[in-house]
Amino acid sequence: MTDKQLKTLKNRLAVAGAWIAACIFFFPIFWMVLTSFKTEAQAIAVPPLLFFEPTLDNYLEIQERTNYTKFAINSVITAFGGTAIALLIAIPSAYAMAFNTTKYTKDILMWMLSTKMLPAVGVLMPIYLLAQNLNIFDTKILLVVIYALMNLPIVMLILFNYFREIPKEILEASRMDGTSTYNEIRQIVMPLAWGGIASTALLSIILCWNEAFWSIVLTTTEASTLTAFVASFQAPEGLFWAKVSAVSTLACAPIVVFGWLAQKQLVQGLTFGAVK
Amino acid sequence: MNPTLVRWLQAPSIIVLFLWMIVPLSMTIYFSTIRYNLFYPERTGFVGLQNYEFFWTDAAFFPALLNTLILVGSVLVITIVLGLAIAILIDRPFRGRGIARVMLISPFFIMPTVSALVWKNMMMDPNNGLFAAFANALGFTPIEWLQSVPLLSIIIMVSWQWTPFAILIFMTSLQSQDQEQKEAATLDGAGFWAQFFNLTLPHLARPISIVLLIQMIFHLSIFAEIFVTTSGGPGVSSTNLTYLIYIQSQQAFDVGVASAGGVFAIILANIVAIFLIRAVGKTLTV
């Protein structure tokens, strides 16, 4: 075999390896979606069925027989609400810090980041009891507040990085022209920062949507999100795989798509901009 | 912008985060020193370090601590080694690479409770699961995954979810690697492994340390996977610290002991965090 042939062979092997890895990692998701189109008997068939007549019955039954819609609405409200509040608090702060950086800015940001190191289980009891005593246990407002606070440090850091990338010269020029701070933000900064804010929001929505600990501990029936709803299927008795798969598929589909869109922000956000 | 306005704009985020940190934290510390059980509201009073002692001497404590460390340690090794290998495989251009990438990172966006259910039922079920079908097809007796090797089962689930994260980070970082340097090395006759150890690995040093630290923080508080699949069992064989504290608070309703456990979890997380803040602080350009 010549060197060139050897190189081609190695390349082919590497590509094959990549595809095998991709298929293995994606397989459980594929299988979940596939199972959601089976009947219950087909879902637990031995040996497992790869080919069958697909049915939409599971999806229809979920709509009829469970409170799926309610939990989906709860997930939407808490994920979007938490994100909105986090953004509302973070945008002015990150803006102020990015354009008026002082020697304390870095320390403040690092301190904010350090609040992420408080494990949820470490503050479980106080939050639980506060929620009970304030009569907001099992309400959406409680989850919205917790999600907002939980994501605030990450949102702050990403927004700070985005605002930093806006060229200062543009702002200086407009200041020379006597533009007010309000107009400066509205006409110059926001249009430039819009993309960054949107992708930060996307990341925050993903994190809220998939959050499991607080939604399981702090809700029972009224404010439960899809994560908590799915967790309620943990008991083995009377488990319906096809229906559980349909619920799971519905719960994950939008967020997986969001995830594909927010790949880059995810890297920046979760590594705090340290990996480019 | 005038300095007063700057301060006013910064204030909300600093104030709410400060409250979010200090209020529950001081309550946890306070609760951890008093007798406080929701079942016995009449028993009150300061007990010093008794709750800590109770938590510490609980028969489940050391198994839980050990499980936590095994879980974090093995998931870290698996995700980093696999993540590195796959990121390098996927780094070369080939037809359909975009699709392969999307397939590879998707598990990271599946909610943990769904991931746990899919693995528990459709993969690991000893009668109808795919693993069992495989084992039968090859002539082996299927394993009762969650019964006989519960911790390993959870390690598999968590690794499936987090290897994509490592792939994503390493993939992003590999794109910024100096290609000319690699070509020069190839011309000089450096083979794959020589290039890997001398160029790629040093380039990935920082991303690797970041993946390590972020995952440590997340894996110290793994909860949903255990809650949905094994409930910490059989016995305490898959109970981690987070789950143990959860049990103390939500089933025994012992606020004092759960809080003492919480303080312990906070200390553990912060030992890890010191390194994370250092690593990130160095890279944050202000």
PDB file of C-alpha atoms in Angstrom, chain A residues 10-11 13-15 17-19 21-29 31-32 35 43-48 75 89-90 92-97 99-102 105-106 108-130 133 146 149-150 152-153 156-157 160-161 164 175 181 184-185 206-207 209-214 216-217 226-228 230-236 239 241 244-245 247-249 251-252 255-256 258-260 262-264 266-267 270-276, chain B residues 1-2 5-7 9-18 20-21 23-25 27-28 31 36 38 82 86 89-90 92-97 99-114 117-123 125 127-130 133 136 159-165 167-174 176 206-207 210 214 217-218 221 223-224 227-229 231 241-243 245-246 249-250 253-256 258-259 261-263 265-266 269-270 273 276-277 279-286:
ATOM      1  CA  LYS A  10      -6.941   6.287   7.767  1.00  0.00           C
ATOM      2  CA  ASN A  11      -9.189   9.157   6.787  1.00  0.00           C
ATOM      3  CA  LEU A  13     -11.631   4.986   9.209  1.00  0.00           C
ATOM      4  CA  ALA A  14     -11.773   8.276  11.093  1.00  0.00           C
ATOM      5  CA  VAL A  15     -14.931   9.347   9.270  1.00  0.00           C
ATOM      6  CA  GLY A  17     -15.551   6.326  13.598  1.00  0.00           C
ATOM      7  CA  ALA A  18     -17.185   9.729  13.754  1.00  0.00           C
ATOM      8  CA  TRP A  19     -20.413   8.400  12.263  1.00  0.00           C
ATOM      9  CA  ALA A  21     -20.028   7.639  17.582  1.00  0.00           C
ATOM     10  CA  ALA A  22     -22.760   9.959  16.299  1.00  0.00           C
ATOM     11  CA  CYS A  23     -25.162   7.051  15.809  1.00  0.00           C
ATOM     12  CA  ILE A  24     -24.450   5.568  19.233  1.00  0.00           C
ATOM     13  CA  PHE A  25     -24.967   8.873  21.018  1.00  0.00           C
ATOM     14  CA  PHE A  26     -28.085   9.744  19.088  1.00  0.00           C
ATOM     15  CA  PHE A  27     -29.588   6.273  19.325  1.00  0.00           C
ATOM     16  CA  PRO A  28     -31.476   6.635  22.655  1.00  0.00           C
ATOM     17  CA  ILE A  29     -33.147   9.774  21.335  1.00  0.00           C
ATOM     18  CA  TRP A  31     -35.393   5.090  19.971  1.00  0.00           C
ATOM     19  CA  MET A  32     -37.501   7.323  22.211  1.00  0.00           C
ATOM     20  CA  THR A  35     -41.249   4.209  20.535  1.00  0.00           C
ATOM     21  CA  ALA A  43     -43.191  -0.830  22.620  1.00  0.00           C
ATOM     22  CA  ILE A  44     -42.393  -3.716  24.959  1.00  0.00           C
ATOM     23  CA  ALA A  45     -42.141  -6.395  22.260  1.00  0.00           C
ATOM     24  CA  VAL A  46     -39.304  -8.906  22.602  1.00  0.00           C
ATOM     25  CA  PRO A  47     -37.209  -8.717  20.478  1.00  0.00           C
ATOM     26  CA  PRO A  48     -37.558  -4.922  20.005  1.00  0.00           C
ATOM     27  CA  SER A  75     -42.770  25.106  31.544  1.00  0.00           C
ATOM     28  CA  ILE A  89     -32.087  42.875  35.836  1.00  0.00           C
ATOM     29  CA  ALA A  90     -28.940  41.947  33.927  1.00  0.00           C
ATOM     30  CA  PRO A  92     -28.789  47.538  32.644  1.00  0.00           C
ATOM     31  CA  SER A  93     -26.130  46.181  34.995  1.00  0.00           C
ATOM     32  CA  ALA A  94     -24.075  44.465  32.332  1.00  0.00           C
ATOM     33  CA  TYR A  95     -24.386  47.558  30.177  1.00  0.00           C
ATOM     34  CA  ALA A  96     -23.196  49.844  32.940  1.00  0.00           C
ATOM     35  CA  MET A  97     -20.302  47.540  33.800  1.00  0.00           C
ATOM     36  CA  PHE A  99     -19.091  50.739  29.369  1.00  0.00           C
ATOM     37  CA  ASN A 100     -17.870  52.017  32.703  1.00  0.00           C
ATOM     38  CA  THR A 101     -15.435  49.324  33.688  1.00  0.00           C
ATOM     39  CA  THR A 102     -13.657  50.051  36.949  1.00  0.00           C
ATOM     40  CA  THR A 105     -15.820  45.239  37.779  1.00  0.00           C
ATOM     41  CA  LYS A 106     -13.894  42.014  37.493  1.00  0.00           C
ATOM     42  CA  ILE A 108     -18.004  41.948  41.046  1.00  0.00           C
ATOM     43  CA  LEU A 109     -18.397  39.576  38.113  1.00  0.00           C
ATOM     44  CA  MET A 110     -16.297  36.914  39.815  1.00  0.00           C
ATOM     45  CA  TRP A 111     -18.341  37.262  42.966  1.00  0.00           C
ATOM     46  CA  MET A 112     -21.545  36.896  40.950  1.00  0.00           C
ATOM     47  CA  LEU A 113     -20.140  33.762  39.388  1.00  0.00           C
ATOM     48  CA  SER A 114     -19.261  32.426  42.824  1.00  0.00           C
ATOM     49  CA  THR A 115     -22.945  32.482  43.825  1.00  0.00           C
ATOM     50  CA  LYS A 116     -23.377  29.652  41.304  1.00  0.00           C
ATOM     51  CA  MET A 117     -21.256  27.519  43.606  1.00  0.00           C
ATOM     52  CA  LEU A 118     -23.964  27.417  46.228  1.00  0.00           C
ATOM     53  CA  PRO A 119     -25.398  23.932  45.608  1.00  0.00           C
ATOM     54  CA  ALA A 120     -29.186  23.865  45.476  1.00  0.00           C
ATOM     55  CA  VAL A 121     -29.297  21.182  48.130  1.00  0.00           C
ATOM     56  CA  GLY A 122     -27.346  23.467  50.476  1.00  0.00           C
ATOM     57  CA  VAL A 123     -30.148  26.025  50.512  1.00  0.00           C
ATOM     58  CA  LEU A 124     -33.007  23.588  50.035  1.00  0.00           C
ATOM     59  CA  MET A 125     -34.458  23.883  53.540  1.00  0.00           C
ATOM     60  CA  PRO A 126     -34.589  27.705  53.745  1.00  0.00           C
ATOM     61  CA  ILE A 127     -36.143  28.053  50.283  1.00  0.00           C
ATOM     62  CA  TYR A 128     -38.625  25.284  51.027  1.00  0.00           C
ATOM     63  CA  LEU A 129     -39.686  26.807  54.335  1.00  0.00           C
ATOM     64  CA  LEU A 130     -39.767  30.353  52.969  1.00  0.00           C
ATOM     65  CA  ASN A 133     -44.497  30.432  54.974  1.00  0.00           C
ATOM     66  CA  ILE A 146     -35.732  30.977  41.470  1.00  0.00           C
ATOM     67  CA  LEU A 149     -31.813  34.160  40.266  1.00  0.00           C
ATOM     68  CA  MET A 150     -30.277  30.845  39.267  1.00  0.00           C
ATOM     69  CA  LEU A 152     -28.609  35.720  36.617  1.00  0.00           C
ATOM     70  CA  PRO A 153     -24.828  35.271  37.029  1.00  0.00           C
ATOM     71  CA  MET A 156     -24.696  38.783  33.399  1.00  0.00           C
ATOM     72  CA  LEU A 157     -21.381  37.347  32.254  1.00  0.00           C
ATOM     73  CA  PHE A 160     -21.123  41.714  29.701  1.00  0.00           C
ATOM     74  CA  ASN A 161     -18.980  39.984  27.070  1.00  0.00           C
ATOM     75  CA  ARG A 164     -17.775  44.722  25.606  1.00  0.00           C
ATOM     76  CA  ARG A 175     -21.851  61.378  22.822  1.00  0.00           C
ATOM     77  CA  THR A 181     -28.099  58.118  27.482  1.00  0.00           C
ATOM     78  CA  GLU A 184     -27.821  56.104  23.042  1.00  0.00           C
ATOM     79  CA  ILE A 185     -29.109  52.829  24.447  1.00  0.00           C
ATOM     80  CA  ILE A 206     -32.745  25.912  27.782  1.00  0.00           C
ATOM     81  CA  LEU A 207     -31.330  25.853  31.320  1.00  0.00           C
ATOM     82  CA  TRP A 209     -36.659  24.270  30.749  1.00  0.00           C
ATOM     83  CA  ASN A 210     -34.479  21.316  31.743  1.00  0.00           C
ATOM     84  CA  GLU A 211     -34.107  22.274  35.414  1.00  0.00           C
ATOM     85  CA  ALA A 212     -35.166  19.323  37.565  1.00  0.00           C
ATOM     86  CA  PHE A 213     -34.249  19.788  41.234  1.00  0.00           C
ATOM     87  CA  TRP A 214     -36.292  22.843  42.163  1.00  0.00           C
ATOM     88  CA  ILE A 216     -39.488  18.518  41.651  1.00  0.00           C
ATOM     89  CA  VAL A 217     -38.996  19.781  45.211  1.00  0.00           C
ATOM     90  CA  LEU A 226     -42.658  19.143  32.193  1.00  0.00           C
ATOM     91  CA  THR A 227     -39.482  17.937  33.935  1.00  0.00           C
ATOM     92  CA  ALA A 228     -41.415  17.267  37.127  1.00  0.00           C
ATOM     93  CA  VAL A 230     -41.919  13.339  33.403  1.00  0.00           C
ATOM     94  CA  ALA A 231     -40.344  12.478  36.766  1.00  0.00           C
ATOM     95  CA  SER A 232     -43.770  11.431  38.034  1.00  0.00           C
ATOM     96  CA  PHE A 233     -43.568   8.431  35.679  1.00  0.00           C
ATOM     97  CA  GLN A 234     -40.751   6.938  37.753  1.00  0.00           C
ATOM     98  CA  ALA A 235     -42.887   4.231  39.357  1.00  0.00           C
ATOM     99  CA  PRO A 236     -42.554   0.962  37.431  1.00  0.00           C
ATOM    100  CA  LEU A 239     -45.804   2.254  33.087  1.00  0.00           C
ATOM    101  CA  TRP A 241     -43.562   3.200  27.475  1.00  0.00           C
ATOM    102  CA  VAL A 244     -44.062   8.131  28.196  1.00  0.00           C
ATOM    103  CA  SER A 245     -42.006   8.311  25.003  1.00  0.00           C
ATOM    104  CA  VAL A 247     -44.621  12.876  26.403  1.00  0.00           C
ATOM    105  CA  SER A 248     -40.813  12.895  26.487  1.00  0.00           C
ATOM    106  CA  THR A 249     -40.551  13.605  22.781  1.00  0.00           C
ATOM    107  CA  ALA A 251     -41.105  17.845  26.124  1.00  0.00           C
ATOM    108  CA  CYS A 252     -37.652  17.652  24.547  1.00  0.00           C
ATOM    109  CA  ILE A 255     -35.473  22.530  23.487  1.00  0.00           C
ATOM    110  CA  VAL A 256     -33.239  20.242  21.432  1.00  0.00           C
ATOM    111  CA  PHE A 258     -33.127  25.553  20.594  1.00  0.00           C
ATOM    112  CA  GLY A 259     -29.945  23.792  21.661  1.00  0.00           C
ATOM    113  CA  TRP A 260     -28.787  23.311  18.088  1.00  0.00           C
ATOM    114  CA  ALA A 262     -27.599  28.103  20.677  1.00  0.00           C
ATOM    115  CA  GLN A 263     -24.491  25.869  20.417  1.00  0.00           C
ATOM    116  CA  LYS A 264     -22.045  28.737  20.281  1.00  0.00           C
ATOM    117  CA  LEU A 266     -23.728  27.555  25.146  1.00  0.00           C
ATOM    118  CA  VAL A 267     -19.990  27.185  24.905  1.00  0.00           C
ATOM    119  CA  LEU A 270     -21.095  27.738  30.276  1.00  0.00           C
ATOM    120  CA  THR A 271     -17.368  28.353  30.019  1.00  0.00           C
ATOM    121  CA  PHE A 272     -17.816  32.021  30.836  1.00  0.00           C
ATOM    122  CA  GLY A 273     -16.225  33.050  27.554  1.00  0.00           C
ATOM    123  CA  ALA A 274     -12.990  31.245  28.332  1.00  0.00           C
ATOM    124  CA  VAL A 275     -13.187  28.908  25.308  1.00  0.00           C
ATOM    125  CA  LYS A 276     -13.394  30.510  21.903  1.00  0.00           C
TER     126      LYS A 276
ATOM    127  CA  MET B   1     -22.566  58.094  31.837  1.00  0.00           C
ATOM    128  CA  ASN B   2     -22.484  59.775  35.196  1.00  0.00           C
ATOM    129  CA  LEU B   5     -26.415  56.417  37.131  1.00  0.00           C
ATOM    130  CA  VAL B   6     -23.820  53.670  36.727  1.00  0.00           C
ATOM    131  CA  ARG B   7     -24.268  52.753  40.351  1.00  0.00           C
ATOM    132  CA  LEU B   9     -27.902  50.507  37.008  1.00  0.00           C
ATOM    133  CA  GLN B  10     -25.578  48.037  38.685  1.00  0.00           C
ATOM    134  CA  ALA B  11     -27.412  47.996  41.983  1.00  0.00           C
ATOM    135  CA  PRO B  12     -30.349  45.668  41.163  1.00  0.00           C
ATOM    136  CA  SER B  13     -28.249  42.730  40.034  1.00  0.00           C
ATOM    137  CA  ILE B  14     -25.833  43.081  42.929  1.00  0.00           C
ATOM    138  CA  ILE B  15     -28.570  43.464  45.515  1.00  0.00           C
ATOM    139  CA  VAL B  16     -30.713  40.536  44.377  1.00  0.00           C
ATOM    140  CA  LEU B  17     -27.725  38.233  44.040  1.00  0.00           C
ATOM    141  CA  PHE B  18     -26.458  39.284  47.432  1.00  0.00           C
ATOM    142  CA  TRP B  20     -30.124  35.242  47.069  1.00  0.00           C
ATOM    143  CA  MET B  21     -26.778  34.245  48.499  1.00  0.00           C
ATOM    144  CA  VAL B  23     -30.452  34.956  53.164  1.00  0.00           C
ATOM    145  CA  PRO B  24     -30.739  31.208  52.488  1.00  0.00           C
ATOM    146  CA  LEU B  25     -27.115  30.643  53.416  1.00  0.00           C
ATOM    147  CA  MET B  27     -30.714  30.412  57.395  1.00  0.00           C
ATOM    148  CA  THR B  28     -29.083  27.083  56.506  1.00  0.00           C
ATOM    149  CA  PHE B  31     -30.983  25.787  61.124  1.00  0.00           C
ATOM    150  CA  TYR B  36     -35.837  21.582  64.138  1.00  0.00           C
ATOM    151  CA  LEU B  38     -41.259  19.504  61.051  1.00  0.00           C
ATOM    152  CA  LEU B  82     -14.405  10.063  24.958  1.00  0.00           C
ATOM    153  CA  ILE B  86     -14.707  12.202  19.284  1.00  0.00           C
ATOM    154  CA  LEU B  89     -12.564  12.553  14.854  1.00  0.00           C
ATOM    155  CA  ILE B  90     -15.115  15.189  14.008  1.00  0.00           C
ATOM    156  CA  ARG B  92     -11.683  16.896   9.903  1.00  0.00           C
ATOM    157  CA  PRO B  93     -14.035  17.975   7.115  1.00  0.00           C
ATOM    158  CA  PHE B  94     -16.268  15.232   5.672  1.00  0.00           C
ATOM    159  CA  ARG B  95     -19.639  15.023   4.005  1.00  0.00           C
ATOM    160  CA  GLY B  96     -22.503  15.365   6.475  1.00  0.00           C
ATOM    161  CA  ARG B  97     -20.296  16.626   9.289  1.00  0.00           C
ATOM    162  CA  ILE B  99     -25.489  16.376  10.824  1.00  0.00           C
ATOM    163  CA  ALA B 100     -23.033  14.187  12.732  1.00  0.00           C
ATOM    164  CA  ARG B 101     -22.230  17.135  15.017  1.00  0.00           C
ATOM    165  CA  VAL B 102     -25.870  17.827  15.716  1.00  0.00           C
ATOM    166  CA  MET B 103     -26.455  14.144  16.504  1.00  0.00           C
ATOM    167  CA  LEU B 104     -23.463  14.080  18.836  1.00  0.00           C
ATOM    168  CA  ILE B 105     -24.406  17.086  20.933  1.00  0.00           C
ATOM    169  CA  SER B 106     -28.155  16.419  21.139  1.00  0.00           C
ATOM    170  CA  PRO B 107     -28.111  14.311  24.326  1.00  0.00           C
ATOM    171  CA  PHE B 108     -26.954  17.368  26.251  1.00  0.00           C
ATOM    172  CA  PHE B 109     -30.283  19.093  25.598  1.00  0.00           C
ATOM    173  CA  ILE B 110     -32.458  16.210  26.754  1.00  0.00           C
ATOM    174  CA  MET B 111     -33.932  16.960  30.155  1.00  0.00           C
ATOM    175  CA  PRO B 112     -32.342  14.793  32.871  1.00  0.00           C
ATOM    176  CA  THR B 113     -35.637  13.252  33.906  1.00  0.00           C
ATOM    177  CA  VAL B 114     -36.373  12.158  30.324  1.00  0.00           C
ATOM    178  CA  LEU B 117     -36.603   7.344  32.012  1.00  0.00           C
ATOM    179  CA  VAL B 118     -35.369   6.404  28.546  1.00  0.00           C
ATOM    180  CA  TRP B 119     -32.311   4.642  29.945  1.00  0.00           C
ATOM    181  CA  LYS B 120     -34.173   2.984  32.776  1.00  0.00           C
ATOM    182  CA  ASN B 121     -37.007   1.592  30.646  1.00  0.00           C
ATOM    183  CA  MET B 122     -36.016   1.309  27.050  1.00  0.00           C
ATOM    184  CA  MET B 123     -32.313   0.580  27.402  1.00  0.00           C
ATOM    185  CA  ASP B 125     -34.922  -2.901  31.477  1.00  0.00           C
ATOM    186  CA  ASN B 127     -36.986  -7.967  30.264  1.00  0.00           C
ATOM    187  CA  ASN B 128     -37.881  -5.647  27.442  1.00  0.00           C
ATOM    188  CA  GLY B 129     -34.888  -3.325  27.214  1.00  0.00           C
ATOM    189  CA  LEU B 130     -32.523  -3.114  24.282  1.00  0.00           C
ATOM    190  CA  ALA B 133     -32.256  -8.002  23.710  1.00  0.00           C
ATOM    191  CA  ASN B 136     -30.043 -12.534  24.579  1.00  0.00           C
ATOM    192  CA  SER B 159     -21.771  10.162  30.813  1.00  0.00           C
ATOM    193  CA  TRP B 160     -24.159   9.878  27.866  1.00  0.00           C
ATOM    194  CA  GLN B 161     -25.546  13.277  28.740  1.00  0.00           C
ATOM    195  CA  TRP B 162     -22.257  15.038  29.443  1.00  0.00           C
ATOM    196  CA  THR B 163     -19.840  13.614  26.859  1.00  0.00           C
ATOM    197  CA  PRO B 164     -21.618  15.808  24.272  1.00  0.00           C
ATOM    198  CA  PHE B 165     -20.786  18.812  26.429  1.00  0.00           C
ATOM    199  CA  ILE B 167     -17.278  17.258  22.639  1.00  0.00           C
ATOM    200  CA  LEU B 168     -18.867  20.673  22.123  1.00  0.00           C
ATOM    201  CA  ILE B 169     -16.230  22.517  24.109  1.00  0.00           C
ATOM    202  CA  PHE B 170     -13.266  20.623  22.618  1.00  0.00           C
ATOM    203  CA  MET B 171     -14.682  20.936  19.106  1.00  0.00           C
ATOM    204  CA  THR B 172     -14.992  24.696  19.506  1.00  0.00           C
ATOM    205  CA  SER B 173     -11.496  24.949  20.857  1.00  0.00           C
ATOM    206  CA  LEU B 174      -9.964  22.749  18.131  1.00  0.00           C
ATOM    207  CA  SER B 176      -9.024  27.843  16.847  1.00  0.00           C
ATOM    208  CA  ARG B 206      -7.465  25.249  29.287  1.00  0.00           C
ATOM    209  CA  PRO B 207     -10.670  23.830  27.791  1.00  0.00           C
ATOM    210  CA  ILE B 210     -12.747  24.156  32.367  1.00  0.00           C
ATOM    211  CA  ILE B 214     -17.777  22.807  35.415  1.00  0.00           C
ATOM    212  CA  ILE B 217     -19.814  21.434  40.092  1.00  0.00           C
ATOM    213  CA  PHE B 218     -22.743  19.888  38.223  1.00  0.00           C
ATOM    214  CA  SER B 221     -25.328  17.787  42.778  1.00  0.00           C
ATOM    215  CA  PHE B 223     -30.229  14.443  41.567  1.00  0.00           C
ATOM    216  CA  ALA B 224     -32.814  13.809  38.847  1.00  0.00           C
ATOM    217  CA  PHE B 227     -34.548  10.266  41.845  1.00  0.00           C
ATOM    218  CA  VAL B 228     -36.122   8.800  38.710  1.00  0.00           C
ATOM    219  CA  THR B 229     -34.208   5.521  38.411  1.00  0.00           C
ATOM    220  CA  SER B 231     -34.209   6.265  44.415  1.00  0.00           C
ATOM    221  CA  LEU B 241     -24.758  13.390  49.103  1.00  0.00           C
ATOM    222  CA  THR B 242     -27.376  15.462  47.317  1.00  0.00           C
ATOM    223  CA  TYR B 243     -29.859  12.609  47.433  1.00  0.00           C
ATOM    224  CA  ILE B 245     -29.790  15.447  52.069  1.00  0.00           C
ATOM    225  CA  TYR B 246     -32.939  15.392  49.959  1.00  0.00           C
ATOM    226  CA  SER B 249     -35.375  16.995  54.304  1.00  0.00           C
ATOM    227  CA  GLN B 250     -38.275  15.622  52.280  1.00  0.00           C
ATOM    228  CA  PHE B 253     -38.449  16.357  57.560  1.00  0.00           C
ATOM    229  CA  ASP B 254     -35.472  16.965  59.784  1.00  0.00           C
ATOM    230  CA  VAL B 255     -34.591  20.559  58.935  1.00  0.00           C
ATOM    231  CA  GLY B 256     -31.677  20.667  61.347  1.00  0.00           C
ATOM    232  CA  ALA B 258     -30.677  18.387  56.405  1.00  0.00           C
ATOM    233  CA  SER B 259     -29.207  21.849  56.919  1.00  0.00           C
ATOM    234  CA  GLY B 261     -25.772  18.203  55.401  1.00  0.00           C
ATOM    235  CA  GLY B 262     -26.360  21.259  53.246  1.00  0.00           C
ATOM    236  CA  VAL B 263     -23.491  23.093  54.887  1.00  0.00           C
ATOM    237  CA  ALA B 265     -22.344  20.142  50.490  1.00  0.00           C
ATOM    238  CA  ILE B 266     -21.629  23.871  50.304  1.00  0.00           C
ATOM    239  CA  ALA B 269     -18.667  22.623  46.280  1.00  0.00           C
ATOM    240  CA  ASN B 270     -16.606  25.596  47.337  1.00  0.00           C
ATOM    241  CA  ALA B 273     -15.085  26.346  43.180  1.00  0.00           C
ATOM    242  CA  LEU B 276     -12.832  27.184  39.031  1.00  0.00           C
ATOM    243  CA  ILE B 277     -12.856  30.851  39.956  1.00  0.00           C
ATOM    244  CA  ALA B 279      -9.125  29.267  36.219  1.00  0.00           C
ATOM    245  CA  VAL B 280     -11.905  31.491  34.922  1.00  0.00           C
ATOM    246  CA  GLY B 281     -10.597  34.657  36.543  1.00  0.00           C
ATOM    247  CA  LYS B 282      -7.366  34.302  34.630  1.00  0.00           C
ATOM    248  CA  THR B 283      -9.162  34.089  31.320  1.00  0.00           C
ATOM    249  CA  LEU B 284     -11.714  36.850  31.862  1.00  0.00           C
ATOM    250  CA  THR B 285     -10.349  39.935  30.176  1.00  0.00           C
ATOM    251  CA  VAL B 286     -11.654  43.095  31.770  1.00  0.00           C
TER     252      VAL B 286
END
